[in-house]
Amino acid sequence: MSSTVDLEVQTVTALLLTLLCVTALAVVRMRNLWAAVMLMGIYSFLGASWMLLLDAPDVAFTEAAVGAGISTILALATLALTTTRSKQPARSQAGPLAIVTVTGAVLMYGTVDMPRFGDPEAPASTYPHPSYVERTEHDIHIPNVVTAVLGSYRGYDTLGETVVIFTAGISVLLLLQGSRRRTRDEGGGESP
Amino acid sequence: MTGHTILRVVSKLLLPYVLLFALYVQFHGDYGPGGGFQAGVIFAAGFVLYGLIYGLAAVRRVAKPRAIEILIAAGVLLYAGTGIATMLMGGNFLDYGAFTPAHPEKGQHYGILVIELGVGMTVAAVMIAVYSTFAGRGRA
């Protein structure tokens, strides 16, 4: 029974990863940037589906909302300000292609040493001690261990992440909105 | 987008459910997948949808830029303030058990709810602010 389930999961995983590769290649070949942005949204949705297969619904959620939703909107907003056709590259792309190929090969070589997915002997499963999973119910009384780890056991890290988002937001406001206010003060022609 | 009646009607029908789902993800994060970050993004997506259909001025009327700026900081302050509150009550920084010394697990639960709310506020406000500054460029 479990081997049939495994086979099904593996088939869907293979399908999703193939589609991911196809979408990525299509984005690279695409000269129409509107279509490229849409394909990147599809890429994010495929990634989210794959993360769901890996039993990571929290991450899949974030990928679907941020990668496919907000990023697509921001990319479209950028296209509205610039142009929707990418220029033909002026120089030969052999050099960049070689660098990307070598980097990809090195990354794949790195995965050879990694433990199999779901291996109970893997370092991620043995350290830190699995007691987080066992203790959450008693310590915090909530069933979602991910929330318990993010919010309580690793609450300090999550505070740091929130500060990162805060900093990013403030930076965008300062960079983009600040310049607009300055032009208004200088009597720039802003209509009400 | 004044002519698109179907888009206007359908988006108006969807909006309450988008925002309600964001609140569900926010406050149900202890029991199911989700939490402040995801909820904040979904909440902001509701405003982005509103902005796409009804225009940026409509979003700015509902979510005043000044209020959004305050919310960005308020979320982080709520999170860090929770940590300081636990210190004042005799625990370590962000050790929510200090809220209810007799039943530390209850304090942990409340603490997580509060800090997730802080995360949600900051994330939603940042996303709305980034969207409206990006979309507002080139239009002035």
Coordinates of C-alpha atoms in Angstrom, one line a residue:
Chain A
M1 CA 0.0 0.0 0.0
S2 CA 2.6 2.5 1.0
S3 CA 4.8 1.7 -2.0
T4 CA 1.9 2.5 -4.4
V5 CA 1.5 5.9 -2.5
D6 CA 5.2 6.4 -2.9
L7 CA 5.0 5.7 -6.6
E8 CA 2.2 8.2 -7.0
V9 CA 4.0 10.9 -5.1
Q10 CA 7.1 10.3 -7.1
T11 CA 5.2 10.4 -10.4
V12 CA 3.6 13.7 -9.4
T13 CA 6.9 15.1 -8.2
A14 CA 8.7 14.2 -11.4
L15 CA 5.8 15.8 -13.4
L16 CA 6.0 19.0 -11.3
L17 CA 9.8 19.2 -11.5
T18 CA 9.6 18.7 -15.3
L19 CA 7.0 21.5 -15.6
L20 CA 9.2 23.7 -13.4
C21 CA 12.2 23.2 -15.8
V22 CA 10.0 23.8 -18.9
T23 CA 8.6 27.0 -17.3
A24 CA 12.0 28.3 -16.4
L25 CA 13.4 27.7 -19.9
A26 CA 10.3 29.4 -21.4
V27 CA 10.9 32.4 -19.1
V28 CA 14.5 32.7 -20.3
R29 CA 13.6 32.4 -24.0
M30 CA 10.6 34.8 -23.8
R31 CA 11.1 38.3 -25.2
N32 CA 7.6 39.5 -24.3
L33 CA 8.0 40.5 -20.6
W34 CA 4.3 40.4 -19.8
A35 CA 4.2 36.7 -20.7
A36 CA 7.4 36.1 -18.8
V37 CA 5.9 37.6 -15.6
M38 CA 2.8 35.4 -16.0
L39 CA 5.1 32.4 -16.5
M40 CA 7.0 33.3 -13.3
G41 CA 3.7 33.3 -11.5
I42 CA 3.0 29.8 -12.8
Y43 CA 6.5 28.8 -11.8
S44 CA 5.7 29.9 -8.2
F45 CA 2.5 28.0 -8.2
L46 CA 4.3 24.8 -9.4
G47 CA 6.9 25.4 -6.7
A48 CA 4.1 25.8 -4.1
S49 CA 2.5 22.5 -5.2
W50 CA 5.8 20.7 -4.9
M51 CA 6.4 22.1 -1.4
L52 CA 2.9 20.8 -0.5
L53 CA 4.0 17.3 -1.6
L54 CA 7.1 17.7 0.6
D55 CA 4.7 18.1 3.6
A56 CA 5.5 21.8 4.0
P57 CA 2.1 23.5 3.8
D58 CA 3.4 26.6 5.6
V59 CA 6.1 27.3 3.0
A60 CA 3.8 26.4 0.1
F61 CA 1.3 29.0 1.5
T62 CA 3.9 31.6 1.5
E63 CA 5.3 30.8 -1.9
A64 CA 1.8 30.9 -3.4
A65 CA 0.9 34.2 -1.7
V66 CA 4.2 36.0 -2.1
G67 CA 5.8 34.4 -5.2
A68 CA 2.7 34.1 -7.3
G69 CA 0.6 36.9 -5.9
I70 CA 2.5 40.0 -4.7
S71 CA 5.7 39.5 -6.8
T72 CA 3.7 39.2 -10.0
I73 CA 1.8 42.4 -9.2
L74 CA 5.1 44.3 -8.4
A75 CA 6.7 43.0 -11.6
L76 CA 3.6 44.1 -13.6
A77 CA 3.8 47.5 -11.9
T78 CA 7.4 47.8 -12.9
L79 CA 6.6 46.8 -16.5
A80 CA 4.0 49.6 -16.6
L81 CA 6.8 52.0 -15.9
T82 CA 9.4 50.6 -18.3
T83 CA 8.9 48.5 -21.4
T84 CA 7.3 45.2 -22.1
R85 CA 9.9 43.9 -24.7
S86 CA 13.3 42.8 -23.6
K87 CA 16.2 43.9 -25.8
Q88 CA 18.2 41.4 -27.8
P89 CA 21.4 40.8 -25.8
A90 CA 24.3 42.7 -27.5
R91 CA 27.1 40.4 -26.5
S92 CA 27.5 36.6 -26.8
Q93 CA 25.9 34.7 -24.0
A94 CA 28.4 31.8 -24.0
G95 CA 30.2 33.1 -20.9
P96 CA 27.1 33.5 -18.7
L97 CA 25.8 30.1 -19.9
A98 CA 29.1 28.4 -18.9
I99 CA 29.0 30.0 -15.4
V100 CA 25.4 29.0 -14.9
T101 CA 26.1 25.4 -16.1
V102 CA 29.1 25.0 -13.8
T103 CA 27.2 26.5 -10.8
G104 CA 24.3 24.1 -11.5
A105 CA 26.6 21.1 -11.8
V106 CA 28.3 22.0 -8.5
L107 CA 24.9 22.4 -6.7
M108 CA 23.8 19.0 -8.1
Y109 CA 27.1 17.5 -7.0
G110 CA 26.4 18.9 -3.5
T111 CA 23.0 17.1 -3.3
V112 CA 24.8 13.7 -3.7
D113 CA 26.0 13.9 -0.1
M114 CA 22.6 14.9 1.2
P115 CA 20.5 12.4 3.1
R116 CA 17.4 10.9 1.4
F117 CA 14.2 12.9 1.9
G118 CA 12.4 11.8 5.0
D119 CA 15.4 9.7 6.3
P120 CA 15.0 9.3 10.1
E121 CA 18.8 9.1 10.5
A122 CA 19.3 12.5 8.7
P123 CA 20.9 15.2 10.8
A124 CA 17.8 17.4 10.5
S125 CA 15.7 14.6 12.1
T126 CA 18.2 13.8 14.9
Y127 CA 19.4 17.3 15.8
P128 CA 18.1 19.5 17.4
H129 CA 16.6 16.7 19.4
P130 CA 13.2 15.7 18.2
S131 CA 11.9 16.6 21.7
Y132 CA 10.5 19.9 20.2
V133 CA 7.9 17.7 18.5
E134 CA 7.3 15.8 21.7
R135 CA 7.4 18.8 24.1
T136 CA 5.2 21.2 22.2
E137 CA 1.9 19.6 23.3
H138 CA 3.0 19.9 26.9
D139 CA 4.9 23.2 26.8
I140 CA 2.6 25.3 24.7
H141 CA -0.7 23.4 24.2
I142 CA -0.9 23.9 20.5
P143 CA -0.9 21.2 17.8
N144 CA 1.0 23.1 15.1
V145 CA 4.7 22.5 15.9
V146 CA 5.8 24.8 13.2
T147 CA 4.1 27.8 14.8
A148 CA 5.4 26.7 18.2
V149 CA 9.0 26.6 16.9
L150 CA 8.7 29.9 15.0
G151 CA 6.8 31.8 17.7
S152 CA 8.3 30.5 20.9
Y153 CA 11.3 28.2 20.8
R154 CA 12.8 30.3 18.0
G155 CA 10.9 33.5 18.8
Y156 CA 14.0 35.6 18.8
D157 CA 14.8 34.6 15.2
T158 CA 11.2 35.5 14.1
L159 CA 11.6 38.9 15.7
G160 CA 14.7 39.4 13.6
E161 CA 12.8 38.4 10.5
T162 CA 10.0 40.8 11.3
V163 CA 12.6 43.6 11.7
V164 CA 14.0 42.6 8.3
I165 CA 10.5 43.1 6.7
F166 CA 10.1 46.3 8.6
T167 CA 13.5 47.6 7.3
A168 CA 12.6 46.6 3.7
G169 CA 9.3 48.4 3.9
I170 CA 10.8 51.5 5.4
S171 CA 13.6 51.5 2.7
V172 CA 11.1 51.3 -0.1
L173 CA 9.1 54.1 1.4
L174 CA 12.2 56.3 1.9
L175 CA 13.7 55.6 -1.6
L176 CA 10.5 55.9 -3.7
Q177 CA 8.1 58.1 -1.7
G178 CA 10.9 60.4 -0.3
S179 CA 11.9 61.5 -3.8
R180 CA 8.3 62.3 -4.8
R181 CA 7.8 64.5 -1.7
R182 CA 10.9 66.4 -2.5
T183 CA 9.8 67.2 -6.1
R184 CA 6.5 68.4 -4.6
D185 CA 8.3 70.7 -2.2
E186 CA 10.4 72.1 -5.1
G187 CA 7.1 73.0 -6.8
G188 CA 7.2 70.0 -9.2
G189 CA 4.1 69.8 -11.3
E190 CA 2.1 67.2 -9.3
S191 CA -1.6 67.3 -10.0
P192 CA -4.0 66.7 -7.1
Chain B
M1 CA -11.2 50.5 -14.9
T2 CA -14.6 52.0 -15.0
G3 CA -16.1 49.8 -17.8
H4 CA -15.4 46.4 -16.4
T5 CA -18.7 45.7 -14.6
I6 CA -18.0 42.0 -14.2
L7 CA -14.6 42.5 -12.6
R8 CA -15.9 45.2 -10.3
V9 CA -18.8 43.2 -9.1
V10 CA -16.9 39.9 -8.7
S11 CA -14.0 41.6 -6.9
K12 CA -16.4 43.3 -4.5
L13 CA -18.0 39.9 -3.8
L14 CA -14.6 38.2 -3.2
L15 CA -13.0 40.9 -1.1
P16 CA -14.7 40.2 2.3
Y17 CA -13.8 36.5 1.9
V18 CA -10.2 37.3 1.1
L19 CA -9.9 39.4 4.3
L20 CA -11.9 36.9 6.3
F21 CA -9.6 34.1 5.1
A22 CA -6.6 36.2 6.1
L23 CA -8.0 36.6 9.6
Y24 CA -8.6 32.9 9.7
V25 CA -5.0 32.1 8.7
Q26 CA -3.8 34.7 11.3
F27 CA -5.7 33.4 14.3
H28 CA -5.9 29.7 13.3
G29 CA -2.1 29.5 12.9
D30 CA -1.8 27.6 16.2
Y31 CA -3.9 24.8 14.8
G32 CA -3.3 24.7 11.1
P33 CA -0.8 25.8 8.6
G34 CA -0.3 29.6 8.5
G35 CA 0.5 32.4 10.8
G36 CA 1.2 36.1 10.9
F37 CA 3.4 36.2 7.8
Q38 CA 1.0 34.4 5.4
A39 CA -2.0 36.2 6.9
G40 CA -0.4 39.5 6.4
V41 CA 0.3 38.8 2.8
I42 CA -3.2 37.6 2.1
F43 CA -4.7 40.6 3.9
A44 CA -2.5 42.9 1.7
A45 CA -3.5 40.9 -1.4
G46 CA -7.1 42.0 -0.7
F47 CA -6.1 45.6 -0.8
V48 CA -4.0 45.0 -4.0
L49 CA -7.1 43.5 -5.7
Y50 CA -9.1 46.5 -4.6
G51 CA -6.4 48.8 -6.0
L52 CA -6.2 46.9 -9.3
I53 CA -9.9 47.3 -9.9
Y54 CA -10.9 50.5 -8.3
G55 CA -7.6 52.5 -8.6
L56 CA -4.9 53.5 -6.2
A57 CA -6.8 56.5 -4.9
A58 CA -9.6 54.2 -3.6
V59 CA -7.0 52.1 -1.7
R60 CA -5.4 55.3 -0.2
R61 CA -8.9 56.4 1.0
V62 CA -9.4 53.1 2.9
A63 CA -5.7 52.5 4.0
K64 CA -4.4 56.0 4.7
P65 CA -0.7 56.1 4.0
R66 CA -0.1 57.7 7.4
A67 CA -1.9 54.8 9.2
I68 CA 0.0 52.2 7.1
E69 CA 3.3 53.8 8.1
I70 CA 2.3 53.7 11.8
L71 CA 1.2 50.0 11.4
I72 CA 4.5 49.0 9.9
A73 CA 6.3 50.2 13.1
A74 CA 3.5 49.1 15.5
G75 CA 3.8 45.4 14.5
V76 CA 7.5 45.3 15.3
L77 CA 6.9 47.2 18.5
L78 CA 4.1 44.9 19.6
Y79 CA 6.5 41.9 19.0
A80 CA 9.4 43.4 20.8
G81 CA 7.1 44.9 23.5
T82 CA 5.8 41.4 24.3
G83 CA 9.4 40.4 24.9
I84 CA 10.0 43.3 27.2
A85 CA 6.7 42.6 29.0
T86 CA 7.9 39.1 29.7
M87 CA 11.1 40.5 31.1
L88 CA 9.2 42.9 33.4
M89 CA 7.2 40.0 34.6
G90 CA 10.3 38.1 35.7
G91 CA 10.9 35.8 32.7
N92 CA 13.5 35.9 29.9
F93 CA 13.0 37.9 26.7
L94 CA 10.1 36.4 24.8
D95 CA 9.6 33.7 27.4
Y96 CA 5.8 33.9 27.3
G97 CA 5.4 31.5 30.1
A98 CA 6.0 34.4 32.5
F99 CA 2.6 35.8 31.7
T100 CA 0.8 33.1 33.6
P101 CA 3.4 31.6 36.1
A102 CA 0.9 29.0 37.4
H103 CA 0.3 27.6 33.8
P104 CA 3.2 28.5 31.6
E105 CA 1.7 26.7 28.6
K106 CA -1.3 29.1 28.6
G107 CA 1.1 32.1 28.7
Q108 CA 3.0 30.5 25.8
H109 CA -0.3 30.2 23.8
Y110 CA -1.3 33.9 24.4
G111 CA 2.3 35.1 23.7
I112 CA 2.3 33.3 20.3
L113 CA -1.1 34.8 19.4
V114 CA 0.2 38.3 20.3
I115 CA 3.5 38.1 18.5
E116 CA 1.8 36.6 15.4
L117 CA -0.5 39.6 15.4
G118 CA 2.6 41.8 15.4
V119 CA 4.1 39.9 12.5
G120 CA 0.8 40.1 10.6
M121 CA 0.4 43.9 11.1
T122 CA 3.9 44.6 9.9
V123 CA 3.8 42.3 6.9
A124 CA 0.4 43.5 5.7
A125 CA 1.3 47.1 6.1
V126 CA 4.7 46.7 4.4
M127 CA 3.0 44.9 1.5
I128 CA 0.3 47.5 1.1
A129 CA 2.9 50.3 1.3
V130 CA 5.2 48.7 -1.2
Y131 CA 2.4 48.1 -3.6
S132 CA 1.0 51.6 -3.4
T133 CA 4.4 53.3 -3.8
F134 CA 5.3 51.1 -6.8
A135 CA 1.9 51.6 -8.4
G136 CA 1.9 55.3 -7.6
R137 CA 5.1 55.9 -9.4
G138 CA 5.0 57.6 -12.8
R139 CA 1.5 58.6 -12.2
A140 CA 2.2 61.8 -10.3

